[in-house]
Amino acid sequence: MATSVDAKLLRATKFPPEFNQKVDMQKVNVEVMKKWIAGKIAEILGNEDDVVIELCFNLVEGERFPDIKKMQIQLTGFLEKDTAAFCKELWKLCLSAQSNPQGVPKELLEAKKLELIQEKV
């Protein structure tokens, strides 16, 4: 799927060190991540772009061990300047999720707890 242009971009782009760690998607609760992905992409683009959201879902679910570097290159045309930050946050959440027995990133669990506490007040 990667073109020679993508290969050049992969070599030329400086990626964060987290991107060298693998994520086993079988240890990640994909439905939770899909909800986060859809929300974050809608926030970045200002609307719910189903094409971009589905593309991202396919990139995340397509392989047991997705390649976040290739994913960032493929999403750049859609998310532009926000792509690097989106991919870094996504990867940190996936790394967190695979180390949690429920497959849910602890950051999202904490955010949900805060949301529930605020609803009670």
GROMACS .gro file of N, CA and C in nm:
model
  363
    1MET      N    1   0.083  -0.120   0.000
    1MET     CA    2   0.000   0.000   0.000
    1MET      C    3   0.087   0.126   0.000
    2ALA      N    4   0.203   0.120   0.063
    2ALA     CA    5   0.290   0.237   0.068
    2ALA      C    6   0.356   0.260  -0.067
    3THR      N    7   0.354   0.385  -0.110
    3THR     CA    8   0.418   0.421  -0.236
    3THR      C    9   0.562   0.462  -0.209
    4SER      N   10   0.638   0.489  -0.314
    4SER     CA   11   0.776   0.533  -0.295
    4SER      C   12   0.779   0.670  -0.225
    5VAL      N   13   0.676   0.752  -0.249
    5VAL     CA   14   0.666   0.881  -0.181
    5VAL      C   15   0.648   0.858  -0.031
    6ASP      N   16   0.559   0.764   0.006
    6ASP     CA   17   0.539   0.731   0.146
    6ASP      C   18   0.668   0.681   0.209
    7ALA      N   19   0.741   0.598   0.137
    7ALA     CA   20   0.867   0.544   0.188
    7ALA      C   21   0.967   0.656   0.214
    8LYS      N   22   0.974   0.754   0.123
    8LYS     CA   23   1.063   0.869   0.143
    8LYS      C   24   1.020   0.950   0.265
    9LEU      N   25   0.890   0.971   0.279
    9LEU     CA   26   0.840   1.045   0.395
    9LEU      C   27   0.871   0.971   0.526
   10LEU      N   28   0.858   0.839   0.525
   10LEU     CA   29   0.890   0.760   0.644
   10LEU      C   30   1.035   0.780   0.685
   11ARG      N   31   1.125   0.782   0.586
   11ARG     CA   32   1.267   0.801   0.616
   11ARG      C   33   1.297   0.944   0.661
   12ALA      N   34   1.227   1.040   0.605
   12ALA     CA   35   1.257   1.181   0.630
   12ALA      C   36   1.191   1.236   0.757
   13THR      N   37   1.085   1.173   0.803
   13THR     CA   38   1.009   1.224   0.917
   13THR      C   39   1.072   1.179   1.048
   14LYS      N   40   1.079   1.272   1.143
   14LYS     CA   41   1.128   1.238   1.277
   14LYS      C   42   1.007   1.204   1.363
   15PHE      N   43   1.006   1.082   1.416
   15PHE     CA   44   0.893   1.035   1.496
   15PHE      C   45   0.930   1.032   1.644
   16PRO      N   46   0.831   1.044   1.734
   16PRO     CA   47   0.860   1.034   1.877
   16PRO      C   48   0.909   0.893   1.914
   17PRO      N   49   0.986   0.881   2.023
   17PRO     CA   50   1.040   0.750   2.063
   17PRO      C   51   0.932   0.646   2.093
   18GLU      N   52   0.814   0.689   2.136
   18GLU     CA   53   0.704   0.595   2.165
   18GLU      C   54   0.667   0.513   2.043
   19PHE      N   55   0.689   0.570   1.925
   19PHE     CA   56   0.650   0.501   1.801
   19PHE      C   57   0.734   0.377   1.774
   20ASN      N   58   0.844   0.361   1.848
   20ASN     CA   59   0.927   0.241   1.832
   20ASN      C   60   0.873   0.123   1.912
   21GLN      N   61   0.777   0.149   2.002
   21GLN     CA   62   0.715   0.043   2.080
   21GLN      C   63   0.597  -0.016   2.001
   22LYS      N   64   0.585  -0.148   2.007
   22LYS     CA   65   0.475  -0.215   1.936
   22LYS      C   66   0.350  -0.219   2.024
   23VAL      N   67   0.235  -0.217   1.959
   23VAL     CA   68   0.107  -0.233   2.027
   23VAL      C   69   0.040  -0.358   1.971
   24ASP      N   70   0.000  -0.447   2.061
   24ASP     CA   71  -0.075  -0.568   2.024
   24ASP      C   72  -0.223  -0.534   2.035
   25MET      N   73  -0.289  -0.515   1.922
   25MET     CA   74  -0.429  -0.473   1.922
   25MET      C   75  -0.523  -0.577   1.983
   26GLN      N   76  -0.477  -0.701   1.998
   26GLN     CA   77  -0.560  -0.802   2.064
   26GLN      C   78  -0.571  -0.775   2.214
   27LYS      N   79  -0.481  -0.693   2.267
   27LYS     CA   80  -0.484  -0.658   2.410
   27LYS      C   81  -0.554  -0.525   2.434
   28VAL      N   82  -0.601  -0.463   2.327
   28VAL     CA   83  -0.663  -0.330   2.335
   28VAL      C   84  -0.814  -0.343   2.311
   29ASN      N   85  -0.893  -0.273   2.393
   29ASN     CA   86  -1.038  -0.268   2.371
   29ASN      C   87  -1.062  -0.173   2.253
   30VAL      N   88  -1.076  -0.231   2.136
   30VAL     CA   89  -1.084  -0.152   2.012
   30VAL      C   90  -1.207  -0.062   2.010
   31GLU      N   91  -1.318  -0.108   2.066
   31GLU     CA   92  -1.440  -0.025   2.065
   31GLU      C   93  -1.420   0.105   2.142
   32VAL      N   94  -1.350   0.097   2.255
   32VAL     CA   95  -1.321   0.218   2.334
   32VAL      C   96  -1.232   0.311   2.253
   33MET      N   97  -1.131   0.254   2.188
   33MET     CA   98  -1.040   0.336   2.108
   33MET      C   99  -1.111   0.398   1.988
   34LYS      N  100  -1.204   0.324   1.928
   34LYS     CA  101  -1.278   0.378   1.813
   34LYS      C  102  -1.361   0.499   1.854
   35LYS      N  103  -1.419   0.492   1.973
   35LYS     CA  104  -1.499   0.604   2.022
   35LYS      C  105  -1.410   0.728   2.040
   36TRP      N  106  -1.291   0.706   2.098
   36TRP     CA  107  -1.196   0.816   2.117
   36TRP      C  108  -1.152   0.872   1.981
   37ILE      N  109  -1.117   0.783   1.888
   37ILE     CA  110  -1.071   0.824   1.755
   37ILE      C  111  -1.178   0.910   1.686
   38ALA      N  112  -1.302   0.863   1.685
   38ALA     CA  113  -1.410   0.936   1.619
   38ALA      C  114  -1.428   1.074   1.681
   39GLY      N  115  -1.426   1.081   1.814
   39GLY     CA  116  -1.441   1.209   1.883
   39GLY      C  117  -1.327   1.304   1.855
   40LYS      N  118  -1.205   1.252   1.856
   40LYS     CA  119  -1.087   1.336   1.835
   40LYS      C  120  -1.079   1.387   1.691
   41ILE      N  121  -1.109   1.302   1.595
   41ILE     CA  122  -1.106   1.346   1.454
   41ILE      C  123  -1.215   1.451   1.430
   42ALA      N  124  -1.333   1.431   1.487
   42ALA     CA  125  -1.440   1.530   1.473
   42ALA      C  126  -1.398   1.663   1.535
   43GLU      N  127  -1.328   1.656   1.648
   43GLU     CA  128  -1.280   1.778   1.715
   43GLU      C  129  -1.177   1.851   1.627
   44ILE      N  130  -1.085   1.775   1.568
   44ILE     CA  131  -0.980   1.834   1.483
   44ILE      C  132  -1.039   1.896   1.357
   45LEU      N  133  -1.127   1.822   1.290
   45LEU     CA  134  -1.182   1.867   1.161
   45LEU      C  135  -1.301   1.962   1.175
   46GLY      N  136  -1.362   1.965   1.294
   46GLY     CA  137  -1.478   2.050   1.314
   46GLY      C  138  -1.608   1.985   1.270
   47ASN      N  139  -1.600   1.860   1.223
   47ASN     CA  140  -1.721   1.785   1.187
   47ASN      C  141  -1.687   1.636   1.187
   48GLU      N  142  -1.789   1.552   1.180
   48GLU     CA  143  -1.768   1.408   1.178
   48GLU      C  144  -1.749   1.362   1.034
   49ASP      N  145  -1.624   1.350   0.994
   49ASP     CA  146  -1.592   1.305   0.858
   49ASP      C  147  -1.580   1.153   0.860
   50ASP      N  148  -1.688   1.085   0.818
   50ASP     CA  149  -1.693   0.939   0.824
   50ASP      C  150  -1.581   0.872   0.745
   51VAL      N  151  -1.541   0.933   0.634
   51VAL     CA  152  -1.436   0.873   0.550
   51VAL      C  153  -1.303   0.869   0.627
   52VAL      N  154  -1.266   0.981   0.688
   52VAL     CA  155  -1.140   0.987   0.762
   52VAL      C  156  -1.147   0.897   0.886
   53ILE      N  157  -1.261   0.899   0.954
   53ILE     CA  158  -1.278   0.815   1.073
   53ILE      C  159  -1.266   0.668   1.036
   54GLU      N  160  -1.334   0.626   0.930
   54GLU     CA  161  -1.327   0.485   0.886
   54GLU      C  162  -1.187   0.447   0.841
   55LEU      N  163  -1.118   0.539   0.774
   55LEU     CA  164  -0.980   0.514   0.733
   55LEU      C  165  -0.894   0.486   0.857
   56CYS      N  166  -0.909   0.569   0.957
   56CYS     CA  167  -0.831   0.551   1.080
   56CYS      C  168  -0.867   0.419   1.148
   57PHE      N  169  -0.996   0.386   1.154
   57PHE     CA  170  -1.038   0.257   1.212
   57PHE      C  171  -0.970   0.142   1.138
   58ASN      N  172  -0.970   0.148   1.004
   58ASN     CA  173  -0.909   0.042   0.923
   58ASN      C  174  -0.759   0.032   0.948
   59LEU      N  175  -0.693   0.146   0.964
   59LEU     CA  176  -0.549   0.145   0.990
   59LEU      C  177  -0.519   0.084   1.127
   60VAL      N  178  -0.604   0.111   1.225
   60VAL     CA  179  -0.584   0.058   1.360
   60VAL      C  180  -0.618  -0.090   1.366
   61GLU      N  181  -0.728  -0.129   1.301
   61GLU     CA  182  -0.775  -0.268   1.309
   61GLU      C  183  -0.715  -0.361   1.203
   62GLY      N  184  -0.651  -0.304   1.103
   62GLY     CA  185  -0.604  -0.383   0.990
   62GLY      C  186  -0.501  -0.488   1.023
   63GLU      N  187  -0.419  -0.463   1.122
   63GLU     CA  188  -0.314  -0.556   1.159
   63GLU      C  189  -0.312  -0.574   1.309
   64ARG      N  190  -0.260  -0.689   1.354
   64ARG     CA  191  -0.248  -0.712   1.498
   64ARG      C  192  -0.151  -0.611   1.560
   65PHE      N  193  -0.042  -0.582   1.486
   65PHE     CA  194   0.057  -0.485   1.532
   65PHE      C  195   0.064  -0.371   1.430
   66PRO      N  196  -0.024  -0.270   1.442
   66PRO     CA  197  -0.026  -0.161   1.343
   66PRO      C  198   0.104  -0.080   1.346
   67ASP      N  199   0.137  -0.019   1.234
   67ASP     CA  200   0.256   0.064   1.222
   67ASP      C  201   0.213   0.211   1.231
   68ILE      N  202   0.236   0.271   1.347
   68ILE     CA  203   0.191   0.408   1.371
   68ILE      C  204   0.263   0.507   1.280
   69LYS      N  205   0.385   0.476   1.241
   69LYS     CA  206   0.459   0.568   1.152
   69LYS      C  207   0.391   0.574   1.015
   70LYS      N  208   0.355   0.459   0.961
   70LYS     CA  209   0.284   0.457   0.832
   70LYS      C  210   0.146   0.521   0.846
   71MET      N  211   0.083   0.497   0.961
   71MET     CA  212  -0.049   0.554   0.986
   71MET      C  213  -0.041   0.707   0.982
   72GLN      N  214   0.062   0.763   1.047
   72GLN     CA  215   0.077   0.908   1.049
   72GLN      C  216   0.095   0.963   0.907
   73ILE      N  217   0.177   0.897   0.826
   73ILE     CA  218   0.198   0.941   0.688
   73ILE      C  219   0.065   0.937   0.611
   74GLN      N  220  -0.014   0.831   0.630
   74GLN     CA  221  -0.140   0.816   0.555
   74GLN      C  222  -0.248   0.914   0.601
   75LEU      N  223  -0.243   0.956   0.726
   75LEU     CA  224  -0.345   1.049   0.777
   75LEU      C  225  -0.310   1.196   0.754
   76THR      N  226  -0.185   1.224   0.720
   76THR     CA  227  -0.139   1.363   0.707
   76THR      C  228  -0.222   1.443   0.606
   77GLY      N  229  -0.262   1.383   0.497
   77GLY     CA  230  -0.341   1.454   0.397
   77GLY      C  231  -0.477   1.500   0.448
   78PHE      N  232  -0.526   1.434   0.552
   78PHE     CA  233  -0.658   1.467   0.607
   78PHE      C  234  -0.649   1.556   0.732
   79LEU      N  235  -0.558   1.523   0.822
   79LEU     CA  236  -0.550   1.594   0.950
   79LEU      C  237  -0.444   1.704   0.949
   80GLU      N  238  -0.364   1.708   0.844
   80GLU     CA  239  -0.262   1.811   0.820
   80GLU      C  240  -0.175   1.837   0.943
   81LYS      N  241  -0.172   1.963   0.993
   81LYS     CA  242  -0.081   1.999   1.101
   81LYS      C  243  -0.112   1.927   1.233
   82ASP      N  244  -0.232   1.875   1.246
   82ASP     CA  245  -0.272   1.807   1.370
   82ASP      C  246  -0.237   1.658   1.370
   83THR      N  247  -0.186   1.606   1.259
   83THR     CA  248  -0.163   1.462   1.246
   83THR      C  249  -0.064   1.409   1.348
   84ALA      N  250   0.051   1.476   1.364
   84ALA     CA  251   0.155   1.426   1.454
   84ALA      C  252   0.103   1.419   1.598
   85ALA      N  253   0.036   1.524   1.643
   85ALA     CA  254  -0.017   1.526   1.780
   85ALA      C  255  -0.124   1.419   1.798
   86PHE      N  256  -0.212   1.403   1.699
   86PHE     CA  257  -0.316   1.301   1.704
   86PHE      C  258  -0.254   1.162   1.716
   87CYS      N  259  -0.157   1.133   1.630
   87CYS     CA  260  -0.096   0.999   1.629
   87CYS      C  261  -0.020   0.972   1.758
   88LYS      N  262   0.048   1.074   1.810
   88LYS     CA  263   0.122   1.056   1.935
   88LYS      C  264   0.026   1.024   2.049
   89GLU      N  265  -0.084   1.100   2.057
   89GLU     CA  266  -0.183   1.076   2.163
   89GLU      C  267  -0.248   0.939   2.146
   90LEU      N  268  -0.284   0.904   2.023
   90LEU     CA  269  -0.344   0.774   1.994
   90LEU      C  270  -0.250   0.661   2.037
   91TRP      N  271  -0.123   0.674   2.004
   91TRP     CA  272  -0.026   0.567   2.034
   91TRP      C  273  -0.004   0.554   2.185
   92LYS      N  274   0.003   0.669   2.255
   92LYS     CA  275   0.019   0.664   2.401
   92LYS      C  276  -0.101   0.593   2.464
   93LEU      N  277  -0.221   0.622   2.415
   93LEU     CA  278  -0.342   0.557   2.467
   93LEU      C  279  -0.340   0.408   2.437
   94CYS      N  280  -0.297   0.369   2.318
   94CYS     CA  281  -0.290   0.227   2.282
   94CYS      C  282  -0.187   0.154   2.366
   95LEU      N  283  -0.072   0.217   2.390
   95LEU     CA  284   0.031   0.157   2.475
   95LEU      C  285  -0.022   0.138   2.617
   96SER      N  286  -0.094   0.239   2.666
   96SER     CA  287  -0.155   0.230   2.799
   96SER      C  288  -0.261   0.120   2.803
   97ALA      N  289  -0.341   0.113   2.699
   97ALA     CA  290  -0.451   0.014   2.694
   97ALA      C  291  -0.399  -0.129   2.694
   98GLN      N  292  -0.291  -0.156   2.621
   98GLN     CA  293  -0.242  -0.293   2.613
   98GLN      C  294  -0.182  -0.340   2.745
   99SER      N  295  -0.146  -0.247   2.834
   99SER     CA  296  -0.092  -0.287   2.964
   99SER      C  297  -0.200  -0.296   3.071
  100ASN      N  298  -0.323  -0.261   3.035
  100ASN     CA  299  -0.436  -0.268   3.128
  100ASN      C  300  -0.515  -0.397   3.101
  101PRO      N  301  -0.549  -0.474   3.207
  101PRO     CA  302  -0.621  -0.600   3.185
  101PRO      C  303  -0.753  -0.585   3.108
  102GLN      N  304  -0.822  -0.471   3.122
  102GLN     CA  305  -0.947  -0.449   3.048
  102GLN      C  306  -0.923  -0.397   2.907
  103GLY      N  307  -0.799  -0.363   2.875
  103GLY     CA  308  -0.768  -0.311   2.742
  103GLY      C  309  -0.810  -0.167   2.722
  104VAL      N  310  -0.832  -0.096   2.833
  104VAL     CA  311  -0.876   0.043   2.827
  104VAL      C  312  -0.763   0.132   2.881
  105PRO      N  313  -0.728   0.239   2.812
  105PRO     CA  314  -0.621   0.328   2.862
  105PRO      C  315  -0.660   0.389   2.997
  106LYS      N  316  -0.566   0.391   3.090
  106LYS     CA  317  -0.596   0.446   3.223
  106LYS      C  318  -0.633   0.594   3.214
  107GLU      N  319  -0.579   0.665   3.114
  107GLU     CA  320  -0.611   0.806   3.097
  107GLU      C  321  -0.760   0.825   3.067
  108LEU      N  322  -0.817   0.736   2.987
  108LEU     CA  323  -0.960   0.746   2.955
  108LEU      C  324  -1.045   0.705   3.074
  109LEU      N  325  -0.997   0.607   3.152
  109LEU     CA  326  -1.070   0.567   3.273
  109LEU      C  327  -1.075   0.683   3.372
  110GLU      N  328  -0.962   0.751   3.390
  110GLU     CA  329  -0.956   0.865   3.482
  110GLU      C  330  -1.049   0.978   3.435
  111ALA      N  331  -1.049   1.005   3.306
  111ALA     CA  332  -1.136   1.110   3.251
  111ALA      C  333  -1.282   1.076   3.274
  112LYS      N  334  -1.318   0.949   3.257
  112LYS     CA  335  -1.457   0.905   3.278
  112LYS      C  336  -1.495   0.918   3.425
  113LYS      N  337  -1.403   0.882   3.515
  113LYS     CA  338  -1.430   0.896   3.659
  113LYS      C  339  -1.458   1.042   3.693
  114LEU      N  340  -1.375   1.133   3.643
  114LEU     CA  341  -1.395   1.276   3.668
  114LEU      C  342  -1.530   1.323   3.615
  115GLU      N  343  -1.566   1.277   3.497
  115GLU     CA  344  -1.693   1.313   3.435
  115GLU      C  345  -1.810   1.267   3.523
  116LEU      N  346  -1.802   1.145   3.574
  116LEU     CA  347  -1.909   1.091   3.659
  116LEU      C  348  -1.917   1.167   3.792
  117ILE      N  349  -1.803   1.203   3.847
  117ILE     CA  350  -1.801   1.279   3.973
  117ILE      C  351  -1.866   1.415   3.952
  118GLN      N  352  -1.834   1.481   3.839
  118GLN     CA  353  -1.890   1.613   3.811
  118GLN      C  354  -2.040   1.607   3.787
  119GLU      N  355  -2.088   1.496   3.732
  119GLU     CA  356  -2.232   1.481   3.709
  119GLU      C  357  -2.308   1.471   3.841
  120LYS      N  358  -2.245   1.413   3.942
  120LYS     CA  359  -2.309   1.396   4.073
  120LYS      C  360  -2.319   1.528   4.148
  121VAL      N  361  -2.228   1.620   4.120
  121VAL     CA  362  -2.223   1.747   4.193
  121VAL      C  363  -2.331   1.842   4.148
   0.00000   0.00000   0.00000
